[in-house]
Phi, psi and omega in degrees: 000144179262349178241156175294161183304330188236350185298323177293325186284310190224313187084165185297323181303318180278349180302329165060048178304126174213126182293162176304329181292338181249016166090036178196199179225168178270112184141153189302054285211068192248026174078186181278150175295161178296156181114008176122145181268152171302156183302324183281357174252023173245147186299141173231154179298138177203104186297321180295321176298316180298322176295318179299316180298319179298319178288323178297326182307317179296320179294321180293318177301323179292343178256018172092007177276128183284157178298322179295319178297317180297315181298315180293320184294320185268358179292120179083001179265182179171187183287131182246101183299327181294333177293315179296317179300314180293323180293322183277339185252023176295121182275121176280112180216165177229144174256152171294158177299324179301312178296317182302312183289330176299331179269309185296327181236043177296162178304319181294317181293324177293312183295318177294325178294318178295322178293318179294321178298315180293320183293326183247027185304316183296313179298313182297322178295320179292321177297315179297319180297323183281319189251348177079008181264130183305133183301325182289332176293314178299317179296320180295319177298318176303317181293319180286326186280322185216019181055049178061041174089357182286336187225077185266345180100140184240013183272128178302126187293325178297318178294315184292313183288325178290323177299314181288326175294317177297318183302322169094347182300319172229051190301315183296319180297313184284336172293324174298319179294321179296314177300317179297320178296320178295323178293327175299315179294318183295329179283346179086012180293330176204181182249162177304327182291333183254357179281083184231161180189208179286173179298337181256011172093007176281138195231150167082186184300327182240018166058062172277137167281160187303319181292325176292324175302311181301321185280328193233343185294145182230154173265089187282326183270002172072026180268006177090000179226146174266084193259099179264002186260340186285170175297330178287118186272006189305308182295324178296313182296317179293322179296322177296316178297319178298319178302310182294319181298316182286346175262011169110015180300135177259116182301136176083355180262133178289160176287330186147204178168171179288130179297131184090002182226046177079024181287147174284173174290141180173178180290150183272142183215126176233090186293332182238120182305131180084355181262193182296154175248140183241151167254128184235149183250185178298332179291335172300317179294328178292319176300323180293343173291338176281322175205117192281072182211131176299318181297319179298313182295320176294320178300315177298311183297315181292318177298320178300316178298319179293318178300323180281001176109000180287168182264180180288172175301135184273318183291152180271160174258152180286164174302154180282186184293346177265001181085013183257138171275172177300318179300321177298316182294322176298314179298320178300314179297317181296318182288323176298314181298319179296332178275359180098008178250085193290122177268003179062034178132167182222073180260000181083003178258119182274092179256194184302320181293321178294318180294323176297318179294319179298315180300317180296319178294317179301317179297323183293337180251015174081018178263161173295126183281086181274334185079002182271136175285163176196162176295321180297320178297316178301316180296324182293340181274357176090000000 
């Protein structure tokens, strides 16, 4: 592949890292939690979409998709307005590396990662033996993509990809994903009822898009199906290792590390001015084939190190643009919550919930509700 698995699909801005404390998960994007989809991610009548599907059917037949597969795949599916809304309203934003790592390697993600690693130790060791990719790296990708399988997405992939192909903004790309999804069904790897994923069609424990599934997914447990959708993560973990191995992973080589903290030799990288400096190797670049972002690759590598028993980043980060350190931001969140303005957690990342709480507090004391943190605001909270 010449593009990363996800750069074409979403990019880092849409990756939308949000800690549990700020009301989300790390991953596109990973769809709605189980228990039901939002109303706008359920099919609604759309005559133009139905016409498009009828015309698409002929194109799909020409690419080897059987009439029976098409009928079964589109039964009960339809146009999803929320998919188009999310695709058009992706906010391009950037987080500092400090914020990114606070989410990607949060205490909860590390502890859950260590538990998942221990629980699946035998499978992960077998995957590493076959593909040469460090087990903790595979586990870290699993953690960033779906919170170790807890948030895999519940949106029917045929509906999501056909909606986006019909919408046309990236029609050719999503029609390829739709054809690939139909081929997955035709091969018998899964059923229309279980072919689900994120709103943009990323699927399974490690969020493969359909074309990446076709190219890299493996049947690791030998049951005759490449099943990345089941509760059993074996095929997903092995498929992720296969992806990295086929994109150039070098067995036994570290991804990199913080300079001065046991880092291997490699090129120097300082993503955040005034923050830690890393030495990164060729395997760092391979991780970026999964998501073309330095922050993502450092997040995977650092989370993997933590899962394997390593400690946190040693170097400090500079104050943010408001003059606040992470400790200041944590105190601000804690004090707001104690006053009844709930920030939904205190991870030091000022996200939408924290800004909402700040605005409410500012209004309560007669200030303009900007939602911006500040040293003065922290002091006013005592």
